[in-house]
Amino acid sequence: MAAAIEERMARLAARKEAALEKAKAADARLRKLRAEQDRMARISARKERNKALIQAGLLVEMTSLLSLDRGTLLGGLLALARSAEGNPEKAAQWKQAGDAEITRRETEKAKKKTEPKEPALDGFSPAPLGAAPPTTTSRAIAP
């Protein structure tokens, strides 16, 4: 009877060890998945930040402010931020003007896409319709 109990205890201990190994493997997979999730969140946040920076740069370019030196540009932006602070009416006016300019530019860009383009001929103009093709004159080589 004691041997049967010992044998049963050994089987239970082996099952316990197998369950612990399985739990360790599951824990490792979970940690790996969480690390991947964190990495993807960091990538997404970096992409959003890059997008915002590029859009801000494009707005600066649209206003032709890229020609200013960094200090002048920063000073102007700081003054702009201060004047918008506590003045929602002024900010609303700026938004309306900015949205109108963006819409104008997008409309202009859309028109350019739909306009037919002239084929580039590297400085040559096409012959008028109905014109005879150019002829080549061949010279006979004298003996």
Short mmCIF file of C-alpha atoms in Angstrom, two decimals:
data_model
loop_
_atom_site.label_atom_id
_atom_site.label_comp_id
_atom_site.label_asym_id
_atom_site.label_seq_id
_atom_site.Cartn_x
_atom_site.Cartn_y
_atom_site.Cartn_z
CA MET A 1 0.00 0.00 0.00
CA ALA A 2 2.83 2.38 0.80
CA ALA A 3 4.40 1.68 -2.58
CA ALA A 4 1.17 2.56 -4.34
CA ILE A 5 0.98 5.83 -2.45
CA GLU A 6 4.62 6.57 -3.28
CA GLU A 7 3.98 5.81 -6.93
CA ARG A 8 0.89 8.04 -6.98
CA MET A 9 2.84 10.85 -5.29
CA ALA A 10 5.61 10.51 -7.90
CA ARG A 11 3.07 10.74 -10.76
CA LEU A 12 1.48 13.81 -9.16
CA ALA A 13 4.90 15.42 -8.70
CA ALA A 14 5.73 14.75 -12.36
CA ARG A 15 2.38 16.23 -13.43
CA LYS A 16 3.09 19.23 -11.21
CA GLU A 17 6.53 19.70 -12.83
CA ALA A 18 5.02 19.44 -16.32
CA ALA A 19 2.32 21.97 -15.40
CA LEU A 20 4.97 24.33 -14.00
CA GLU A 21 7.04 24.05 -17.20
CA LYS A 22 3.94 24.70 -19.26
CA ALA A 23 3.10 27.73 -17.10
CA LYS A 24 6.67 29.05 -17.48
CA ALA A 25 6.43 28.70 -21.27
CA ALA A 26 3.05 30.45 -21.28
CA ASP A 27 4.49 33.22 -19.10
CA ALA A 28 7.42 33.65 -21.50
CA ARG A 29 5.02 33.85 -24.48
CA LEU A 30 2.91 36.40 -22.60
CA ARG A 31 5.98 38.55 -21.80
CA LYS A 32 7.06 38.37 -25.43
CA LEU A 33 3.59 39.36 -26.61
CA ARG A 34 3.47 42.28 -24.18
CA ALA A 35 6.92 43.44 -25.33
CA GLU A 36 5.75 43.30 -28.96
CA GLN A 37 2.60 45.23 -28.05
CA ASP A 38 4.71 47.90 -26.30
CA ARG A 39 7.04 48.09 -29.30
CA MET A 40 4.10 48.54 -31.67
CA ALA A 41 2.65 51.26 -29.42
CA ARG A 42 6.01 53.11 -29.46
CA ILE A 43 6.20 52.80 -33.25
CA SER A 44 2.65 54.10 -33.62
CA ALA A 45 3.33 57.04 -31.29
CA ARG A 46 6.55 57.85 -33.20
CA LYS A 47 4.69 57.74 -36.53
CA GLU A 48 1.97 60.06 -35.20
CA ARG A 49 4.62 62.50 -33.92
CA ASN A 50 6.49 62.39 -37.23
CA LYS A 51 3.26 63.02 -39.10
CA ALA A 52 2.46 66.03 -36.90
CA LEU A 53 5.99 67.43 -37.38
CA ILE A 54 5.83 66.99 -41.14
CA GLN A 55 2.42 68.66 -41.28
CA ALA A 56 3.73 71.58 -39.20
CA GLY A 57 6.72 71.88 -41.52
CA LEU A 58 4.44 71.88 -44.55
CA LEU A 59 2.36 74.66 -43.01
CA VAL A 60 5.52 76.70 -42.42
CA GLU A 61 6.51 76.07 -46.02
CA MET A 62 3.02 77.05 -47.28
CA THR A 63 3.38 80.44 -45.59
CA SER A 64 6.84 81.01 -47.10
CA LEU A 65 8.38 81.27 -43.64
CA LEU A 66 11.19 78.83 -44.36
CA SER A 67 13.36 81.72 -45.50
CA LEU A 68 13.42 83.09 -41.94
CA ASP A 69 16.19 82.07 -39.59
CA ARG A 70 15.27 79.75 -36.72
CA GLY A 71 15.24 82.46 -34.06
CA THR A 72 12.94 84.74 -36.01
CA LEU A 73 10.60 81.90 -36.84
CA LEU A 74 10.49 80.69 -33.23
CA GLY A 75 9.93 84.23 -31.94
CA GLY A 76 7.06 84.71 -34.36
CA LEU A 77 5.50 81.40 -33.37
CA LEU A 78 5.85 82.26 -29.67
CA ALA A 79 4.12 85.61 -30.26
CA LEU A 80 1.40 83.79 -32.18
CA ALA A 81 0.92 81.31 -29.33
CA ARG A 82 0.71 84.13 -26.75
CA SER A 83 -1.82 86.08 -28.78
CA ALA A 84 -4.00 82.97 -29.23
CA GLU A 85 -3.90 82.26 -25.49
CA GLY A 86 -7.12 83.49 -23.92
CA ASN A 87 -8.43 84.79 -27.23
CA PRO A 88 -10.61 82.08 -28.79
CA GLU A 89 -12.20 84.55 -31.21
CA LYS A 90 -8.84 85.38 -32.78
CA ALA A 91 -7.95 81.69 -32.95
CA ALA A 92 -11.29 80.99 -34.65
CA GLN A 93 -10.55 83.72 -37.22
CA TRP A 94 -7.13 82.21 -37.89
CA LYS A 95 -8.67 78.76 -38.26
CA GLN A 96 -11.25 80.06 -40.72
CA ALA A 97 -8.59 81.80 -42.81
CA GLY A 98 -6.30 78.76 -42.68
CA ASP A 99 -9.04 76.32 -43.61
CA ALA A 100 -10.03 78.56 -46.52
CA GLU A 101 -6.42 78.64 -47.78
CA ILE A 102 -6.05 74.87 -47.45
CA THR A 103 -9.30 74.36 -49.37
CA ARG A 104 -8.15 76.79 -52.07
CA ARG A 105 -4.83 74.97 -52.47
CA GLU A 106 -6.47 71.55 -52.54
CA THR A 107 -8.95 72.73 -55.18
CA GLU A 108 -6.12 74.19 -57.25
CA LYS A 109 -4.16 70.95 -56.94
CA ALA A 110 -7.20 68.89 -57.98
CA LYS A 111 -7.69 71.11 -61.05
CA LYS A 112 -4.08 70.58 -62.09
CA LYS A 113 -4.53 66.82 -61.86
CA THR A 114 -7.57 66.83 -64.13
CA GLU A 115 -6.16 69.20 -66.76
CA PRO A 116 -4.76 67.38 -69.81
CA LYS A 117 -1.02 67.57 -70.02
CA GLU A 118 0.91 68.41 -73.14
CA PRO A 119 3.39 65.68 -74.02
CA ALA A 120 6.98 66.69 -73.46
CA LEU A 121 8.89 66.60 -76.74
CA ASP A 122 12.25 67.88 -75.59
CA GLY A 123 12.03 71.21 -77.38
CA PHE A 124 10.45 69.90 -80.58
CA SER A 125 7.00 71.01 -81.58
CA PRO A 126 4.69 68.62 -83.40
CA ALA A 127 4.02 69.21 -87.09
CA PRO A 128 0.67 70.81 -87.86
CA LEU A 129 -2.10 68.42 -88.79
CA GLY A 130 -2.19 67.63 -92.49
CA ALA A 131 1.40 68.70 -93.05
CA ALA A 132 3.57 66.50 -95.16
CA PRO A 133 6.21 64.55 -93.33
CA PRO A 134 9.71 65.96 -93.55
CA THR A 135 11.72 64.67 -96.47
CA THR A 136 15.32 63.77 -96.45
CA THR A 137 17.56 64.55 -99.33
CA SER A 138 20.18 62.05 -100.17
CA ARG A 139 23.31 63.00 -101.92
CA ALA A 140 24.94 60.84 -104.43
CA ILE A 141 28.53 60.28 -103.72
CA ALA A 142 30.62 61.20 -106.74
CA PRO A 143 33.05 58.58 -107.94
#
